[in-house]
Amino acid sequence: MATIGADRSLAQASISSQNLPLVRRLEAVGFRAWPAASVQYDGSWQVRLTAGHPSNRLNSIVPLDPSDHRDVEIRLEKASRKFEAYGRAAVIRQTPLASPVLIELLSTQNWTRFDETVVMTCDLAEAELPDTLDHLPTHDVGRFVDANLAVERAPLSLKPALAEIISAIKPPSGLFMIENAVDGPLATVLCVQDNDLAGIMSLSVCETRRREGLGTEILTSALRWARMRSARSAWLQVKLSNRPAIALYERLGFRDAYHYCYWQQEPR
């Protein structure tokens, strides 16, 4: 597994260096697809904070210009204090848009890198989607949130924050669920269509019902919905360690666009 991760990391270095405009666009639509409660800027750094939800995507410092390395140590300390005010440890999200100067600073201080993630894209015009049972999206945010928390076995205390996040998404969204009267919710996915790009978010399958094709079925429904609404490409994010999910996405035509990871400072 370590070898696979290392090989993919080396490959993305050459990919991302040639596709910074794509990275910038996908980062922008990603912010709109999963909106933080508070967003502040320091130069090109975006400081995202959401008190009610623990997601690192909603609670991180995201540098957005490789050439922006002015006063990095002072700015990092300033941004970290914003997290302390929320009772959180500061987290840096490193994409190909992060300054190498900043990353070098993190590596020389007591910061630890974790959760390497791959962003994948798919050409919907060329994708051969399997002939599975189709599901229509619901417009009931509360029902979808309940189903998503149940499938992920997440605490019910997250319901208000998750409902607020989903309700704050401005682009058109499709909330998809698979459920039955006996077992309840079995799978969920959120598809956010931002012009010609469709973002796949929160794809979850009940742990006891995996490897039954439910992931393929619900993802295909979301992609068909997006394609019918004139989306030309789809994108998603998945942890590099989640090999079964990556294999599913690759079967449907998704390919690596770039990688990102997080850094967190160890307690002193």
XYZ file of N, CA and C in Angstrom:
804
model
N 0.827 -1.207 0.000
C 0.000 0.000 0.000
C 0.858 1.252 0.000
N 1.938 1.238 0.781
C 2.820 2.401 0.830
C 3.442 2.662 -0.532
N 3.774 1.565 -1.245
C 4.373 1.723 -2.571
C 3.392 2.356 -3.539
N 2.129 1.913 -3.473
C 1.103 2.474 -4.342
C 0.965 3.964 -4.084
N 0.884 4.343 -2.792
C 0.733 5.741 -2.446
C 1.909 6.566 -2.923
N 3.121 6.030 -2.760
C 4.315 6.759 -3.189
C 4.320 6.953 -4.697
N 3.960 5.885 -5.427
C 3.945 5.979 -6.886
C 2.934 7.013 -7.359
N 1.737 7.033 -6.759
C 0.709 7.978 -7.166
C 1.126 9.402 -6.811
N 1.835 9.557 -5.657
C 2.288 10.886 -5.272
C 3.294 11.435 -6.266
N 4.206 10.590 -6.716
C 5.184 11.021 -7.705
C 4.506 11.371 -9.020
N 3.508 10.582 -9.392
C 2.805 10.835 -10.650
C 2.057 12.161 -10.607
N 1.424 12.473 -9.458
C 0.641 13.705 -9.401
C 1.513 14.936 -9.414
N 2.781 14.816 -9.020
C 3.659 15.976 -9.052
C 3.795 16.509 -10.479
N 3.944 15.582 -11.444
C 4.071 16.012 -12.836
C 2.731 16.433 -13.413
N 1.631 15.786 -12.960
C 0.301 16.133 -13.469
C -0.079 17.543 -13.040
N 0.024 17.814 -11.724
C -0.460 19.085 -11.202
C 0.343 20.259 -11.704
N 1.649 20.053 -11.974
C 2.482 21.167 -12.413
C 2.036 21.692 -13.781
N 1.330 20.882 -14.551
C 0.892 21.290 -15.883
C -0.581 21.708 -15.909
N -1.293 21.570 -14.783
C -2.730 21.797 -14.783
C -3.184 22.717 -13.651
N -2.392 23.723 -13.337
C -2.786 24.622 -12.262
C -4.114 25.325 -12.542
N -4.436 25.715 -13.794
C -5.764 26.291 -14.027
C -6.894 25.330 -13.663
N -6.715 24.031 -13.965
C -7.725 23.043 -13.591
C -7.819 22.926 -12.075
N -6.674 22.903 -11.400
C -6.667 22.827 -9.938
C -7.421 24.016 -9.355
N -7.137 25.215 -9.860
C -7.817 26.411 -9.352
C -9.332 26.322 -9.547
N -9.743 25.819 -10.711
C -11.181 25.742 -10.970
C -11.851 24.710 -10.064
N -11.211 23.562 -9.897
C -11.799 22.529 -9.057
C -11.806 22.942 -7.587
N -10.784 23.665 -7.162
C -10.791 24.180 -5.792
C -11.956 25.154 -5.602
N -12.174 26.016 -6.576
C -13.248 27.009 -6.473
C -14.621 26.335 -6.403
N -14.863 25.356 -7.271
C -16.172 24.695 -7.237
C -16.302 23.839 -5.971
N -15.168 23.323 -5.478
C -15.196 22.552 -4.233
C -15.608 23.400 -3.050
N -15.142 24.651 -3.010
C -15.552 25.552 -1.930
C -17.049 25.822 -1.997
N -17.577 25.981 -3.208
C -19.015 26.261 -3.339
C -19.857 25.016 -3.048
N -19.285 23.845 -3.314
C -20.033 22.606 -3.099
C -20.077 22.198 -1.636
N -19.138 22.696 -0.834
C -19.087 22.329 0.590
C -18.731 23.596 1.369
N -19.700 24.523 1.513
C -19.407 25.860 2.023
C -19.148 25.896 3.529
N -18.085 26.584 3.917
C -17.776 26.793 5.327
C -18.632 27.923 5.881
N -18.834 27.905 7.194
C -19.652 28.944 7.824
C -18.938 30.281 7.829
N -17.608 30.255 8.012
C -16.814 31.476 8.046
C -15.638 31.341 7.088
N -15.468 32.317 6.203
C -14.344 32.325 5.260
C -13.682 33.698 5.331
N -12.379 33.693 5.655
C -11.603 34.930 5.701
C -10.368 34.757 4.820
N -9.839 35.870 4.352
C -8.664 35.825 3.480
C -7.496 36.566 4.104
N -6.305 36.017 3.904
C -5.050 36.700 4.189
C -4.209 36.557 2.928
N -4.216 37.597 2.092
C -3.601 37.442 0.782
C -4.378 36.400 0.000
N -3.679 35.385 -0.501
C -4.342 34.310 -1.244
C -4.702 33.127 -0.346
N -4.441 33.243 0.952
C -4.803 32.163 1.869
C -6.271 32.288 2.249
N -6.996 31.194 2.128
C -8.385 31.166 2.575
C -8.441 30.444 3.916
N -9.008 31.110 4.914
C -9.150 30.525 6.251
C -10.605 30.133 6.426
N -10.864 28.826 6.439
C -12.229 28.289 6.492
C -12.497 27.708 7.880
N -13.593 28.127 8.494
C -13.940 27.655 9.831
C -15.440 27.396 9.924
N -15.796 26.292 10.559
C -17.193 25.912 10.765
C -17.299 25.292 12.146
N -17.843 26.042 13.080
C -17.825 25.622 14.484
C -18.565 24.306 14.729
N -19.663 24.074 14.005
C -20.503 22.927 14.329
C -20.147 21.626 13.649
N -19.113 21.623 12.783
C -18.792 20.404 12.045
C -17.283 20.177 12.036
N -16.825 18.928 12.241
C -15.387 18.667 12.369
C -14.639 18.488 11.055
N -15.316 18.502 9.907
C -14.672 18.236 8.624
C -13.469 19.146 8.398
N -12.332 18.548 8.011
C -11.149 19.345 7.710
C -11.364 20.237 6.491
N -12.198 19.815 5.556
C -12.482 20.659 4.399
C -13.170 21.959 4.810
N -13.878 21.920 5.950
C -14.581 23.099 6.443
C -13.781 23.853 7.490
N -12.653 23.291 7.899
C -11.855 23.878 8.972
C -10.376 23.756 8.636
N -9.911 24.614 7.746
C -8.511 24.554 7.342
C -8.074 25.860 6.700
N -6.755 26.054 6.677
C -6.127 27.171 5.986
C -5.724 26.662 4.616
N -6.232 27.306 3.560
C -6.013 26.800 2.206
C -5.253 27.840 1.379
N -3.943 27.664 1.178
C -3.189 28.575 0.313
C -3.562 28.346 -1.151
N -3.721 29.447 -1.913
C -4.241 29.337 -3.274
C -3.337 29.969 -4.333
N -2.069 30.231 -3.964
C -1.128 30.815 -4.933
C 0.279 30.352 -4.586
N 0.919 29.558 -5.450
C 2.262 29.044 -5.146
C 3.308 30.131 -4.938
N 3.055 31.325 -5.463
C 4.037 32.402 -5.339
C 3.808 33.279 -4.114
N 2.745 33.004 -3.356
C 2.420 33.822 -2.194
C 3.117 33.257 -0.956
N 4.325 33.751 -0.696
C 5.078 33.272 0.472
C 5.624 34.429 1.300
N 4.979 35.582 1.201
C 5.403 36.733 1.988
C 5.055 36.527 3.462
N 6.024 36.738 4.350
C 5.812 36.688 5.813
C 5.053 35.433 6.237
N 5.438 34.286 5.695
C 4.657 33.065 5.951
C 4.603 32.710 7.434
N 5.698 32.894 8.144
C 5.702 32.500 9.555
C 4.748 33.366 10.377
N 4.759 34.672 10.118
C 3.862 35.580 10.833
C 2.404 35.293 10.477
N 2.133 35.069 9.205
C 0.761 34.827 8.764
C 0.242 33.490 9.280
N 1.121 32.497 9.343
C 0.722 31.190 9.860
C 0.337 31.294 11.332
N 1.105 32.035 12.082
C 0.791 32.231 13.499
C -0.533 32.973 13.656
N -0.749 33.991 12.833
C -1.988 34.767 12.887
C -3.199 33.890 12.556
N -3.087 33.080 11.498
C -4.197 32.203 11.110
C -4.445 31.142 12.168
N -3.379 30.645 12.779
C -3.521 29.616 13.812
C -4.304 30.148 15.011
N -4.128 31.425 15.321
C -4.863 32.010 16.448
C -6.365 32.044 16.172
N -6.748 32.146 14.902
C -8.181 32.103 14.573
C -8.762 30.735 14.929
N -7.981 29.688 14.695
C -8.442 28.348 15.056
C -8.518 28.180 16.569
N -7.550 28.731 17.274
C -7.562 28.648 18.734
C -8.819 29.295 19.300
N -9.269 30.372 18.660
C -10.492 31.043 19.113
C -11.713 30.145 18.971
N -11.645 29.190 18.037
C -12.720 28.216 17.851
C -12.487 26.949 18.675
N -11.410 26.918 19.441
C -11.085 25.737 20.230
C -10.548 24.593 19.398
N -9.905 24.913 18.277
C -9.384 23.896 17.360
C -7.887 24.088 17.142
N -7.218 22.984 16.817
C -5.829 23.073 16.368
C -5.831 23.493 14.909
N -4.883 24.321 14.519
C -4.816 24.786 13.138
C -4.509 23.637 12.197
N -5.127 23.675 11.018
C -4.927 22.665 9.979
C -4.621 23.389 8.660
N -3.591 22.937 7.961
C -3.245 23.467 6.639
C -3.661 22.449 5.583
N -4.320 22.905 4.536
C -4.649 22.031 3.412
C -3.666 22.320 2.284
N -2.826 21.333 1.960
C -1.806 21.502 0.927
C -2.277 20.930 -0.389
N -2.513 21.809 -1.350
C -2.802 21.416 -2.726
C -1.620 21.858 -3.586
N -1.631 21.604 -4.897
C -0.560 22.120 -5.750
C -0.490 23.652 -5.777
N -1.475 24.337 -5.185
C -1.480 25.790 -5.149
C -0.762 26.355 -3.928
N -0.292 25.480 -3.037
C 0.415 25.940 -1.841
C 1.854 26.312 -2.176
N 2.371 27.334 -1.516
C 3.745 27.760 -1.732
C 4.726 26.736 -1.162
N 5.752 26.349 -1.926
C 6.788 25.451 -1.395
C 7.480 26.034 -0.166
N 7.545 27.361 -0.082
C 8.164 27.999 1.085
C 7.366 27.693 2.343
N 6.037 27.756 2.239
C 5.177 27.428 3.373
C 5.338 25.961 3.768
N 5.349 25.067 2.793
C 5.456 23.633 3.091
C 6.805 23.316 3.734
N 7.850 23.993 3.300
C 9.162 23.804 3.910
C 9.142 24.261 5.370
N 8.438 25.365 5.628
C 8.307 25.843 7.005
C 7.585 24.816 7.872
N 6.504 24.254 7.349
C 5.762 23.244 8.109
C 6.630 22.037 8.427
N 7.428 21.615 7.455
C 8.254 20.421 7.635
C 9.384 20.638 8.636
N 9.798 21.897 8.823
C 10.878 22.176 9.774
C 10.337 22.465 11.164
N 9.059 22.762 11.255
C 8.429 22.934 12.557
C 7.742 21.618 12.946
N 6.984 21.632 14.029
C 6.382 20.380 14.503
C 4.985 20.172 13.921
N 4.926 20.143 12.568
C 3.682 19.861 11.869
C 3.758 18.465 11.269
N 2.632 17.757 11.264
C 2.557 16.403 10.740
C 1.595 16.350 9.557
N 2.006 15.675 8.505
C 1.192 15.534 7.299
C 0.275 14.318 7.451
N -0.989 14.437 6.988
C -1.926 13.314 7.109
C -3.010 13.407 6.040
N -3.755 12.321 5.886
C -4.935 12.237 5.007
C -4.666 12.685 3.568
N -3.757 11.987 2.884
C -3.566 12.306 1.471
C -4.812 11.900 0.687
N -5.253 12.800 -0.160
C -6.511 12.641 -0.888
C -6.278 12.897 -2.364
N -6.970 12.134 -3.213
C -6.863 12.345 -4.654
C -8.167 12.950 -5.162
N -8.041 13.986 -5.984
C -9.179 14.575 -6.688
C -9.215 13.942 -8.072
N -10.366 13.381 -8.427
C -10.508 12.666 -9.685
C -11.579 13.345 -10.544
N -11.416 13.251 -11.850
C -12.390 13.827 -12.776
C -12.806 12.788 -13.817
N -13.975 13.031 -14.403
C -14.519 12.112 -15.407
C -15.215 12.910 -16.498
N -14.954 12.558 -17.736
C -15.635 13.158 -18.887
C -16.988 12.469 -19.028
N -18.068 13.167 -18.682
C -19.392 12.544 -18.689
C -19.871 12.202 -20.097
N -19.390 12.922 -21.096
C -19.795 12.619 -22.467
C -19.244 11.281 -22.916
N -18.058 10.924 -22.405
C -17.411 9.673 -22.806
C -17.690 8.525 -21.849
N -18.186 8.833 -20.654
C -18.380 7.796 -19.633
C -19.447 6.798 -20.045
N -19.146 5.520 -19.902
C -20.112 4.453 -20.159
C -20.701 4.021 -18.813
N -21.834 4.607 -18.477
C -22.447 4.339 -17.179
C -23.210 3.016 -17.227
N -23.039 2.184 -16.208
C -23.710 0.875 -16.207
C -25.231 1.015 -16.155
N -25.909 0.010 -16.649
C -27.371 -0.001 -16.699
C -27.903 -0.497 -15.361
N -27.986 0.409 -14.396
C -28.453 0.058 -13.060
C -29.813 0.690 -12.809
N -30.445 0.280 -11.711
C -31.709 0.878 -11.296
C -31.494 2.366 -11.046
N -32.376 3.203 -11.603
C -32.211 4.643 -11.464
C -32.943 5.143 -10.230
N -32.369 6.164 -9.599
C -32.972 6.786 -8.420
C -33.080 8.283 -8.662
N -34.207 8.857 -8.277
C -34.415 10.290 -8.423
C -34.003 10.997 -7.133
N -33.513 12.226 -7.238
C -33.092 12.947 -6.036
C -34.288 13.419 -5.220
N -34.069 13.554 -3.920
C -35.071 14.126 -3.036
C -34.728 15.591 -2.797
N -35.732 16.374 -2.434
C -35.507 17.775 -2.075
C -35.620 17.974 -0.559
N -35.797 16.876 0.159
C -35.973 16.927 1.617
C -34.605 16.852 2.290
N -34.051 18.005 2.658
C -32.714 18.048 3.253
C -32.674 17.280 4.571
N -33.684 17.449 5.417
C -33.703 16.761 6.703
C -33.688 15.246 6.553
N -34.468 14.755 5.611
C -34.516 13.307 5.374
C -33.174 12.801 4.861
N -32.552 13.556 3.957
C -31.250 13.150 3.428
C -30.199 13.152 4.529
N -30.187 14.185 5.353
C -29.205 14.267 6.443
C -29.371 13.096 7.405
N -30.604 12.778 7.754
C -30.849 11.625 8.631
C -30.292 10.343 8.014
N -30.547 10.168 6.704
C -30.076 8.967 6.019
C -28.549 8.927 5.969
N -27.922 10.052 5.661
C -26.468 10.105 5.568
C -25.813 9.797 6.911
N -26.322 10.378 7.988
C -25.766 10.118 9.318
C -25.954 8.661 9.709
N -27.101 8.080 9.353
C -27.352 6.683 9.683
C -26.405 5.756 8.923
N -26.208 6.019 7.621
C -25.322 5.175 6.814
C -23.880 5.276 7.304
N -23.443 6.483 7.657
C -22.067 6.679 8.105
C -21.874 6.382 9.588
N -22.977 6.098 10.294
C -22.934 5.861 11.738
C -22.299 7.038 12.462
N -22.675 8.225 12.016
C -22.152 9.458 12.587
C -23.070 9.929 13.710
N -22.539 10.721 14.641
C -23.358 11.205 15.761
C -24.518 12.067 15.288
N -25.683 11.889 15.917
C -26.851 12.698 15.569
C -26.642 14.162 15.906
N -25.671 14.443 16.771
C -25.383 15.830 17.140
C -24.895 16.652 15.942
N -24.453 15.969 14.876
C -23.983 16.673 13.688
C -25.124 17.118 12.771
N -26.342 16.687 13.063
C -27.455 16.956 12.153
C -27.670 18.451 11.888
N -27.729 19.309 12.903
C -27.973 20.732 12.595
C -26.899 21.336 11.696
N -25.628 21.022 11.983
C -24.538 21.595 11.182
C -24.568 21.068 9.755
N -24.794 19.762 9.592
C -24.818 19.181 8.250
C -25.996 19.720 7.446
N -27.139 19.855 8.093
C -28.303 20.425 7.399
C -28.033 21.868 6.985
N -27.339 22.618 7.827
C -27.015 24.010 7.502
C -26.045 24.087 6.323
N -25.049 23.189 6.305
C -24.072 23.167 5.210
C -24.772 22.884 3.884
N -25.597 21.834 3.858
C -26.268 21.443 2.622
C -27.247 22.531 2.163
N -27.937 23.142 3.116
C -28.886 24.205 2.770
C -28.171 25.441 2.236
N -26.880 25.614 2.595
C -26.122 26.788 2.157
C -25.498 26.608 0.771
N -25.584 25.400 0.206
C -25.013 25.166 -1.119
C -25.837 25.938 -2.148
N -25.184 26.828 -2.890
C -25.919 27.673 -3.832
C -26.153 27.020 -5.200
N -25.199 26.284 -5.782
C -25.486 25.632 -7.065
C -26.572 24.557 -6.905
N -27.256 24.195 -7.986
C -28.271 23.130 -7.914
C -27.678 21.827 -7.389
N -28.432 21.162 -6.501
C -27.930 19.946 -5.858
C -28.958 18.828 -5.951
N -28.456 17.611 -6.116
C -29.296 16.424 -6.090
C -28.951 15.589 -4.880
N -29.954 15.294 -4.049
C -29.761 14.484 -2.837
C -30.298 13.083 -3.107
N -29.402 12.118 -3.194
C -29.791 10.759 -3.590
C -29.682 9.801 -2.404
N -30.668 8.891 -2.324
C -30.682 7.887 -1.253
C -31.158 6.552 -1.804
N -30.646 5.487 -1.228
C -31.208 4.161 -1.429
C -31.627 3.667 -0.049
N -32.853 3.267 0.086
C -33.350 2.781 1.369
C -34.471 1.778 1.126
N -34.757 0.980 2.153
C -35.919 0.102 2.073
C -36.600 0.049 3.437
N -37.806 -0.514 3.453
C -38.624 -0.492 4.663
C -38.039 -1.344 5.772
N -37.260 -2.353 5.417
C -36.711 -3.267 6.425
C -35.417 -2.741 7.025
N -34.484 -2.360 6.163
C -33.145 -1.975 6.626
C -32.959 -0.476 6.797
N -33.869 0.333 6.279
C -33.703 1.779 6.356
C -32.717 2.275 5.311
N -31.993 3.357 5.589
C -31.045 3.915 4.610
C -29.879 2.970 4.349
N -29.546 2.804 3.074
C -28.452 1.908 2.692
C -27.297 2.642 2.011
N -27.595 3.739 1.309
C -26.544 4.483 0.605
C -27.029 5.907 0.356
N -26.078 6.843 0.331
C -26.413 8.241 0.048
C -25.310 8.862 -0.797
N -25.681 9.875 -1.558
C -24.690 10.676 -2.273
C -25.297 12.041 -2.563
N -24.457 13.060 -2.533
C -24.847 14.420 -2.866
C -24.134 14.813 -4.144
N -24.891 15.292 -5.126
C -24.308 15.745 -6.394
C -24.592 17.234 -6.554
N -23.526 18.030 -6.684
C -23.659 19.480 -6.810
C -23.239 19.880 -8.219
N -24.176 20.445 -8.984
C -23.871 20.845 -10.354
C -23.571 22.338 -10.415
N -22.322 22.650 -10.748
C -21.862 24.034 -10.838
C -21.520 24.305 -12.304
N -22.488 24.856 -13.046
C -22.356 25.043 -14.493
C -22.089 23.694 -15.165
N -20.928 23.526 -15.835
C -20.696 22.273 -16.556
C -19.969 21.234 -15.714
N -19.755 21.516 -14.419
C -19.061 20.590 -13.532
C -20.015 20.021 -12.492
N -19.952 18.716 -12.293
C -20.782 18.054 -11.289
C -19.883 17.471 -10.209
N -20.074 17.916 -8.970
C -19.272 17.423 -7.856
C -19.997 16.331 -7.097
N -19.302 15.227 -6.855
C -19.851 14.107 -6.097
C -19.355 14.214 -4.659
N -20.297 14.355 -3.717
C -19.960 14.570 -2.319
C -20.667 13.531 -1.448
N -20.040 13.189 -0.343
C -20.676 12.381 0.708
C -21.244 11.058 0.202
N -20.507 10.376 -0.682
C -20.939 9.051 -1.114
C -20.671 8.059 0.014
N -21.725 7.440 0.511
C -21.605 6.503 1.630
C -22.486 5.295 1.379
N -21.974 4.127 1.761
C -22.735 2.882 1.670
C -22.696 2.215 3.040
N -23.836 1.712 3.493
C -23.925 1.037 4.785
C -22.861 -0.057 4.886
N -22.128 -0.079 5.982
C -20.988 -0.990 6.129
C -21.370 -2.447 5.927
N -22.568 -2.843 6.366
C -22.987 -4.241 6.266
C -23.515 -4.611 4.879
N -23.631 -3.605 3.969
C -24.182 -3.877 2.647
C -23.218 -3.503 1.518
N -21.953 -3.426 1.845
C -20.975 -3.101 0.820
C -20.692 -4.313 -0.062
N -20.127 -4.044 -1.237
C -19.818 -5.077 -2.239
C -21.082 -5.721 -2.812
N -22.201 -5.001 -2.750
C -23.451 -5.472 -3.355
C -23.850 -4.620 -4.557
N -23.020 -3.674 -4.941
C -23.321 -2.828 -6.088
C -24.095 -1.571 -5.761
N -24.347 -1.307 -4.468
C -25.116 -0.122 -4.105
C -24.357 1.164 -4.411
N -23.045 1.138 -4.213
C -22.243 2.319 -4.525
C -22.300 2.653 -6.000
N -22.162 1.631 -6.848
C -22.258 1.839 -8.299
C -23.636 2.357 -8.682
N -24.671 1.789 -8.055
C -26.048 2.141 -8.395
C -26.369 3.598 -8.070
N -25.982 4.048 -6.872
C -26.346 5.402 -6.482
C -25.452 6.433 -7.169
N -24.171 6.096 -7.363
C -23.278 7.014 -8.069
C -23.707 7.171 -9.521
N -24.093 6.078 -10.163
C -24.556 6.140 -11.545
C -25.812 7.006 -11.667
N -26.716 6.885 -10.700
C -27.924 7.720 -10.706
C -27.567 9.196 -10.651
N -26.608 9.544 -9.781
C -26.198 10.941 -9.645
C -25.532 11.454 -10.923
N -24.695 10.622 -11.533
C -24.000 11.040 -12.757
C -24.973 11.179 -13.919
N -25.961 10.293 -14.012
C -26.974 10.422 -15.062
C -27.764 11.721 -14.881
N -28.127 12.013 -13.642
C -28.868 13.242 -13.338
C -28.066 14.465 -13.771
N -26.778 14.465 -13.438
C -25.927 15.608 -13.806
C -25.778 15.721 -15.321
N -25.622 14.576 -15.987
C -25.451 14.594 -17.433
C -26.718 15.099 -18.131
N -27.882 14.720 -17.618
C -29.133 15.198 -18.198
C -29.302 16.703 -18.004
N -28.614 17.237 -16.989
C -28.683 18.674 -16.729
C -27.528 19.417 -17.413
N -26.894 18.744 -18.381
C -25.853 19.331 -19.238
C -24.487 19.480 -18.582
N -24.239 18.763 -17.493
C -22.885 18.737 -16.943
C -21.981 17.969 -17.909
N -20.787 18.476 -18.126
C -19.859 17.844 -19.061
C -18.788 17.019 -18.351
N -18.469 17.394 -17.125
C -17.441 16.682 -16.360
C -17.914 16.494 -14.927
N -17.436 15.436 -14.308
C -17.716 15.196 -12.896
C -16.395 15.162 -12.137
N -16.441 15.511 -10.868
C -15.246 15.461 -10.034
C -15.626 14.949 -8.648
N -14.656 14.425 -7.967
C -14.857 13.944 -6.603
C -13.520 13.903 -5.877
N -13.591 13.719 -4.565
C -12.397 13.616 -3.738
C -12.485 12.334 -2.921
N -11.378 11.615 -2.824
C -11.372 10.355 -2.085
C -10.002 10.152 -1.455
N -9.994 9.648 -0.218
C -8.719 9.407 0.447
C -7.926 8.349 -0.320
N -6.639 8.563 -0.408
C -5.776 7.667 -1.161
C -5.782 6.257 -0.578
N -6.073 6.141 0.702
C -6.093 4.832 1.361
C -7.353 4.034 1.046
N -8.363 4.672 0.466
C -9.636 4.000 0.187
C -9.581 3.335 -1.187
N -8.851 2.244 -1.271
C -8.645 1.572 -2.549
C -9.934 1.033 -3.172
N -10.882 0.452 -2.398
C -12.123 -0.026 -3.030
C -12.898 1.096 -3.719
N -12.963 2.274 -3.077
C -13.693 3.388 -3.688
C -12.977 3.872 -4.944
N -11.650 3.968 -4.893
C -10.890 4.407 -6.067
C -11.101 3.442 -7.225
N -11.120 2.143 -6.933
C -11.346 1.146 -7.983
C -12.720 1.332 -8.627
N -13.741 1.631 -7.805
C -15.088 1.890 -8.333
C -15.074 3.100 -9.250
N -14.447 4.173 -8.811
C -14.432 5.402 -9.608
C -13.672 5.199 -10.919
N -12.580 4.462 -10.863
C -11.817 4.208 -12.083
C -12.621 3.383 -13.080
N -13.436 2.443 -12.594
C -14.274 1.645 -13.499
C -15.284 2.515 -14.231
N -15.702 3.606 -13.602
C -16.677 4.508 -14.226
C -16.013 5.601 -15.049
N -14.689 5.577 -15.146
C -14.000 6.521 -16.018
C -13.312 7.677 -15.324
N -13.286 7.694 -13.990
C -12.606 8.770 -13.273
C -11.098 8.548 -13.311
N -10.354 9.651 -13.435
C -8.898 9.608 -13.467
C -8.338 10.700 -12.557
N -7.106 10.505 -12.090
C -6.462 11.463 -11.188
C -6.326 12.839 -11.832
N -6.658 13.880 -11.081
C -6.400 15.255 -11.500
C -5.257 15.846 -10.679
N -5.357 15.732 -9.359
C -4.275 16.164 -8.470
C -4.516 15.595 -7.076
N -3.506 15.741 -6.223
C -3.604 15.281 -4.847
C -3.553 16.468 -3.897
N -4.087 16.268 -2.707
C -3.865 17.212 -1.622
C -3.746 16.447 -0.316
N -3.247 17.113 0.705
C -3.147 16.509 2.024
C -3.320 17.605 3.064
N -3.322 17.215 4.325
C -3.430 18.163 5.429
C -2.175 18.111 6.294
N -1.930 19.217 6.967
C -0.878 19.312 7.975
C -1.500 19.819 9.270
N -1.092 19.215 10.375
C -1.566 19.677 11.697
C -0.390 19.763 12.640
N -0.370 20.806 13.442
C 0.741 20.999 14.372
C 0.564 20.118 15.596
N 1.625 19.416 15.965
C 1.604 18.577 17.144
C 1.638 19.469 18.389
N 0.946 19.031 19.474
C 0.977 19.822 20.718
C 2.404 19.971 21.241
N 2.723 21.139 21.731
C 4.075 21.394 22.240
C 4.188 20.947 23.684
